Tab-separated table of C-alpha atoms in Angstrom:
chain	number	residue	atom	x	y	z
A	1483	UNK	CA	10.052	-10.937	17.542
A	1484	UNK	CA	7.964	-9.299	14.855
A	1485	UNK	CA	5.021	-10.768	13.648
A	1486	UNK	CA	6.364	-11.876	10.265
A	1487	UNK	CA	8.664	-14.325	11.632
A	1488	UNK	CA	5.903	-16.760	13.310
A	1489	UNK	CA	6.588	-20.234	12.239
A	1490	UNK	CA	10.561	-19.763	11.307
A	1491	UNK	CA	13.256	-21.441	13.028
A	1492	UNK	CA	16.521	-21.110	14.214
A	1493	UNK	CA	19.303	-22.488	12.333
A	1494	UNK	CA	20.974	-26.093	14.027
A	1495	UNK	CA	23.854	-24.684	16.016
A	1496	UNK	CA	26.214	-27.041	14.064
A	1497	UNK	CA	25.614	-25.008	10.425
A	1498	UNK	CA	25.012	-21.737	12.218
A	1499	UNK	CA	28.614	-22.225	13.740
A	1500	UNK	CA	30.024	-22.221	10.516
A	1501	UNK	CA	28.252	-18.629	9.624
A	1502	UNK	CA	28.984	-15.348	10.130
A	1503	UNK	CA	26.489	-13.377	11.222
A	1504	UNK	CA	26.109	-9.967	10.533
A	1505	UNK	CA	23.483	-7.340	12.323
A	1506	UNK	CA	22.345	-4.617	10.088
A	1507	UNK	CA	20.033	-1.671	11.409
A	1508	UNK	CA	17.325	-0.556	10.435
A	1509	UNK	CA	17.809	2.239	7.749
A	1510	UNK	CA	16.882	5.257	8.978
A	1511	UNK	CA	18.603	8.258	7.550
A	1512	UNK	CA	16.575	10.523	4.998
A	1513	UNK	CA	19.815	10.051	2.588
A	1514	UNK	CA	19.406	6.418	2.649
A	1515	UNK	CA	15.615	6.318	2.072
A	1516	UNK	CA	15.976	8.764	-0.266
A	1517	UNK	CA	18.129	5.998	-2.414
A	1518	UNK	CA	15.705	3.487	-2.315
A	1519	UNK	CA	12.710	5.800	-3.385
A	1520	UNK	CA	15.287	6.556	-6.430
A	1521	UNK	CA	16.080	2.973	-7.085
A	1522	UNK	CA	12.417	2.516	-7.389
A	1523	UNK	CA	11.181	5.195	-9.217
A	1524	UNK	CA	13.918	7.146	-10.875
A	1525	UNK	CA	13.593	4.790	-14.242
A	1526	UNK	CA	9.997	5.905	-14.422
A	1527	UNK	CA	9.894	9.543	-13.510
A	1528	UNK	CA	12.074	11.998	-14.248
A	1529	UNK	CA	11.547	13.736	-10.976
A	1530	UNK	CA	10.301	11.006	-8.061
A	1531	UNK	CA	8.898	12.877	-5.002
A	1532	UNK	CA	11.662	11.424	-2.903
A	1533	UNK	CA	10.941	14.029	-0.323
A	1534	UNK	CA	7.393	13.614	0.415
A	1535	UNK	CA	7.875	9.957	0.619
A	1536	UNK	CA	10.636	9.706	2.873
A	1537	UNK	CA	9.177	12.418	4.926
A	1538	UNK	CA	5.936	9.923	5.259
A	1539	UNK	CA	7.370	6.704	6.133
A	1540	UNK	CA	9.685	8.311	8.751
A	1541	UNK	CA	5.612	9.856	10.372
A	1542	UNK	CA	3.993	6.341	9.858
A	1543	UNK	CA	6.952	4.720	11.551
A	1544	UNK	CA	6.849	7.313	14.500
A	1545	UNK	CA	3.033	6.824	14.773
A	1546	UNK	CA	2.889	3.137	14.290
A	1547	UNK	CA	5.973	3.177	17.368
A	1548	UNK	CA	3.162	5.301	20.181
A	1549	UNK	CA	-0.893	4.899	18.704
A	1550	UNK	CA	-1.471	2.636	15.687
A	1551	UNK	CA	-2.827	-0.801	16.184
A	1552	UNK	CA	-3.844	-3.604	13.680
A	1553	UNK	CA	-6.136	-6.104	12.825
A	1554	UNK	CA	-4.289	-8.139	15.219
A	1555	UNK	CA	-4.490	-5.438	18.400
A	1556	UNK	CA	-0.339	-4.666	17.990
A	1557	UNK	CA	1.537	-2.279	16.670
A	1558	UNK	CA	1.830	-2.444	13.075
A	1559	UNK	CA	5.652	-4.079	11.520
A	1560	UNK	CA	6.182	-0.722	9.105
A	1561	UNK	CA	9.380	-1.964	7.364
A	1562	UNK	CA	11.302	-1.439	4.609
A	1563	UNK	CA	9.466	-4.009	3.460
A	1564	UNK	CA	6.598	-2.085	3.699
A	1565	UNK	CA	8.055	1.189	2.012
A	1566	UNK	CA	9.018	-0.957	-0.981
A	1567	UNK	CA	6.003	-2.823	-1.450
A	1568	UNK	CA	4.252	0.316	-1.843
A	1569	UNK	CA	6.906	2.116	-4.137
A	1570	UNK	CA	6.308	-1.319	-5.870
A	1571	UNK	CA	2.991	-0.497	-6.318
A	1572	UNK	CA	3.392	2.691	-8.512
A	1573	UNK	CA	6.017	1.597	-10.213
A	1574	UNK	CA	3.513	-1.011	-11.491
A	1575	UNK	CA	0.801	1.290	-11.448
A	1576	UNK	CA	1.578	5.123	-13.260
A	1577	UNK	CA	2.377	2.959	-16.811
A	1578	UNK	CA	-1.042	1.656	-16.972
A	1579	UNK	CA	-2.644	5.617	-16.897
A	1580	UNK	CA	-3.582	5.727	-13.171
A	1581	UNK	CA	-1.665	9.306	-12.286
A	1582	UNK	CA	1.049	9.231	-10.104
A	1583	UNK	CA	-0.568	10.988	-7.561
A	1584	UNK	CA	-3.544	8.199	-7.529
A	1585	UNK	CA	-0.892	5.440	-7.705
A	1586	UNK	CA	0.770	7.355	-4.274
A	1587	UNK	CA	-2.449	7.092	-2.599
A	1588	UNK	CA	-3.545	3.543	-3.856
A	1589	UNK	CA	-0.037	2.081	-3.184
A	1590	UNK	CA	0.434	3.423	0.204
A	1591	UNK	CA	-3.127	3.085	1.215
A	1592	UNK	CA	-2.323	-0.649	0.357
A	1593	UNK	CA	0.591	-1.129	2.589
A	1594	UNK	CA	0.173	1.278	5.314
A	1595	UNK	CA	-3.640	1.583	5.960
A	1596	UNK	CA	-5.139	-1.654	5.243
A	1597	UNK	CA	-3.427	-3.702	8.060
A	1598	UNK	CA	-4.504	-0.953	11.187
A	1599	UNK	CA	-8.032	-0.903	12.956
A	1600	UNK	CA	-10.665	1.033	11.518
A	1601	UNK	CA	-10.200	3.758	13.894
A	1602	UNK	CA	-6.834	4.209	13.312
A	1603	UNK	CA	-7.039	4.256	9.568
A	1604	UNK	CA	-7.782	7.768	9.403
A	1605	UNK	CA	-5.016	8.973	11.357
A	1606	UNK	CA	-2.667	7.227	8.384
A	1607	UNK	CA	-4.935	8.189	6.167
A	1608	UNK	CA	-4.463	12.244	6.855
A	1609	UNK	CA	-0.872	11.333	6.961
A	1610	UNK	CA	-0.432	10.321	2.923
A	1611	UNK	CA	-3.051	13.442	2.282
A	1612	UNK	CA	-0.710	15.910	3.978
A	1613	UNK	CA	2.623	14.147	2.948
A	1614	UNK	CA	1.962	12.574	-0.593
A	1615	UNK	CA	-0.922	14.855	-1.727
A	1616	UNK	CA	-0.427	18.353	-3.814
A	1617	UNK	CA	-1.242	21.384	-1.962
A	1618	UNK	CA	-4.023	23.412	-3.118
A	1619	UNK	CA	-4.109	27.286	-1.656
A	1620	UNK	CA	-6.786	27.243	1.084
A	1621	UNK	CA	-7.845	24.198	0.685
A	1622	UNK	CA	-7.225	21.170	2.670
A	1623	UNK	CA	-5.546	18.233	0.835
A	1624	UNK	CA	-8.216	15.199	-0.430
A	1625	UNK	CA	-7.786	12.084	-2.061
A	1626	UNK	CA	-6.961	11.755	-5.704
A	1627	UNK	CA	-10.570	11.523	-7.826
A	1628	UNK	CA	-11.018	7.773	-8.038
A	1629	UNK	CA	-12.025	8.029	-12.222
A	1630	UNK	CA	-10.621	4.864	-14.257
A	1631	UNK	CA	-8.484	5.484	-17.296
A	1632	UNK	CA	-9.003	4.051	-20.570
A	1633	UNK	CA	-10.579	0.593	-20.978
A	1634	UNK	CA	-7.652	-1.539	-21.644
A	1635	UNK	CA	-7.904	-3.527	-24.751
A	1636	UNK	CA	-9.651	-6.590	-24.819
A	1637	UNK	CA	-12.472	-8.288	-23.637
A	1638	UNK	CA	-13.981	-9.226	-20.042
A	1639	UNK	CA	-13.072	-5.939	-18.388
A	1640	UNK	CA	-15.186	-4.671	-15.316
A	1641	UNK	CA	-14.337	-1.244	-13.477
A	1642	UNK	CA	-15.066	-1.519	-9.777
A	1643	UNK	CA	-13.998	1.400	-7.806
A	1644	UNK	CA	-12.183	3.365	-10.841
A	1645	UNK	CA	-9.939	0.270	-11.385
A	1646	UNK	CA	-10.153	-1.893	-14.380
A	1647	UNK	CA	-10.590	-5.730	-13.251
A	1648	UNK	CA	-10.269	-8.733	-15.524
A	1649	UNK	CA	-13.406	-11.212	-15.182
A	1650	UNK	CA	-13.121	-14.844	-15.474
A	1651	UNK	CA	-14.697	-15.941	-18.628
A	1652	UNK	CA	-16.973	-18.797	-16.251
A	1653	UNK	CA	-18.687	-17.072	-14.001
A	1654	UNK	CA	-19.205	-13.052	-14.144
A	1655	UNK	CA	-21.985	-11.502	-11.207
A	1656	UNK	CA	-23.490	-8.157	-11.455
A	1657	UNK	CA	-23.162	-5.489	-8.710
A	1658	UNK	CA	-26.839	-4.662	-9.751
A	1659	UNK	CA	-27.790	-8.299	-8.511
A	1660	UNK	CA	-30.607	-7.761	-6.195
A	1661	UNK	CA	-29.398	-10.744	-4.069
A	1662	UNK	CA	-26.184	-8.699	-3.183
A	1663	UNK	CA	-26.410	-5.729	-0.319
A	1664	UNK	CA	-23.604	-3.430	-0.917
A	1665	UNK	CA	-23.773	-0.958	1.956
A	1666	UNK	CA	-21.003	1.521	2.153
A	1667	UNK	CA	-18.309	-0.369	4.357
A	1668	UNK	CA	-19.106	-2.958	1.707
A	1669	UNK	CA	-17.976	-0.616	-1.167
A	1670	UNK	CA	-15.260	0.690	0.598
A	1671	UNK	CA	-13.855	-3.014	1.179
A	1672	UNK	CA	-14.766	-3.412	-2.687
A	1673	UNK	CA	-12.502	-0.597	-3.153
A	1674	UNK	CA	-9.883	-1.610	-1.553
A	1675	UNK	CA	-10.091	-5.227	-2.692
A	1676	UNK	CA	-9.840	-3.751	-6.289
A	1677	UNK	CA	-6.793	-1.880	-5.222
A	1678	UNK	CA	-5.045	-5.052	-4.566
A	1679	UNK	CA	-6.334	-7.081	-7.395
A	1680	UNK	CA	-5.624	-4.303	-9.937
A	1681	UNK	CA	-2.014	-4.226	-9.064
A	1682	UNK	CA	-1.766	-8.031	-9.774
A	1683	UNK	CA	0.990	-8.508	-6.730
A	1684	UNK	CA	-0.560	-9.081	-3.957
A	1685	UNK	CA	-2.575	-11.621	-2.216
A	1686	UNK	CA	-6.272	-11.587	-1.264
């Protein structure tokens, strides 16, 4: 039973009776990723890296199935679910100026990283560099530079980790307040916080 469905429960035998019940695999094929990448992202680009997606979520699931643990010590639930989150993510993301190769890396690092143990982030991590990430000759692939775009329009804007944050109007603190210690696993939880609260879809 995967972790997700703690809490649920079975149907009363007398109304399940009167269902039928169908089993549907997992997907699984490279063609039938390859639609759902499209589905997502083929209104907003004119050329989706189908590829390089499909060709990471088939490594994450094979690594998550033998090494990966999360926050909970078990293997992670990667999922469809999981895949379309993330290509939920960009699609959300590239219109507001990010760069699609930032939104990649934000959207998966969401879905995919955030959940494991620290020690096993990295191994996901080096996964989206070499699957999502342009090649460069000779060098190895890094993350996307983590520079916000323009200031949307407006006021009570803050950029925290290259992301553009709306403050509430009632109470606004300072990352320059000396009674705050921001030490770098801080900032790198700040960054990742401001992943999520940029994208405006998931909870935190």
């Amino acid at each position: 039973t995967p972790p997700t469905d703690f809490g649920k429960k079975e149907l009363p035998a007398g109304i399940r009776s009167r269902l039928t019940e169908l089993y549907v695999p997992r997907l699984s094929s490279p063609e039938d990723l390859s639609l759902i990448v499209i589905a997502y992202l083929g209104p907003l680009l004119p050329s989706p890296p189908v590829g390089p997606i499909v060709a990471f979520y088939q490594a994450a699931l094979d690594a998550a199935a033998t090494t990966l643990l999360d926050g909970a010590d078990q293997r992670p639930e990667y999922s469809l679910r999981t895949l379309c989150r993330a290509l939920s993510y960009v699609r959300a993301a590239v219109p507001l100026g990010y760069g699609l190769h930032r939104c990649l890396y934000d959207g998966f690092h969401i879905t995919f990283v955030a959940q494991l143990q620290a020690r096993f982030q990295p191994q996901v991590e080096a996964l989206l560099l070499r699957h999502l990430m342009p090649p460069k000759p000779n060098k190895p692939p890094r993350p996307p530079p983590a520079r916000a775009p323009a200031r949307p329009s407006g006021d009570g804007w803050v950029e925290i980790g290259g992301f553009w944050l709306q403050t509430d109007p009632r109470h606004t603190a300072s990352a320059e307040d000396p009674r705050f210690i921001v030490t770098p696993s801080i900032e790198a939880r700040f960054r990742q916080l401001a992943r999520m609260v940029a994208a405006g879809r998931y909870p935190v």
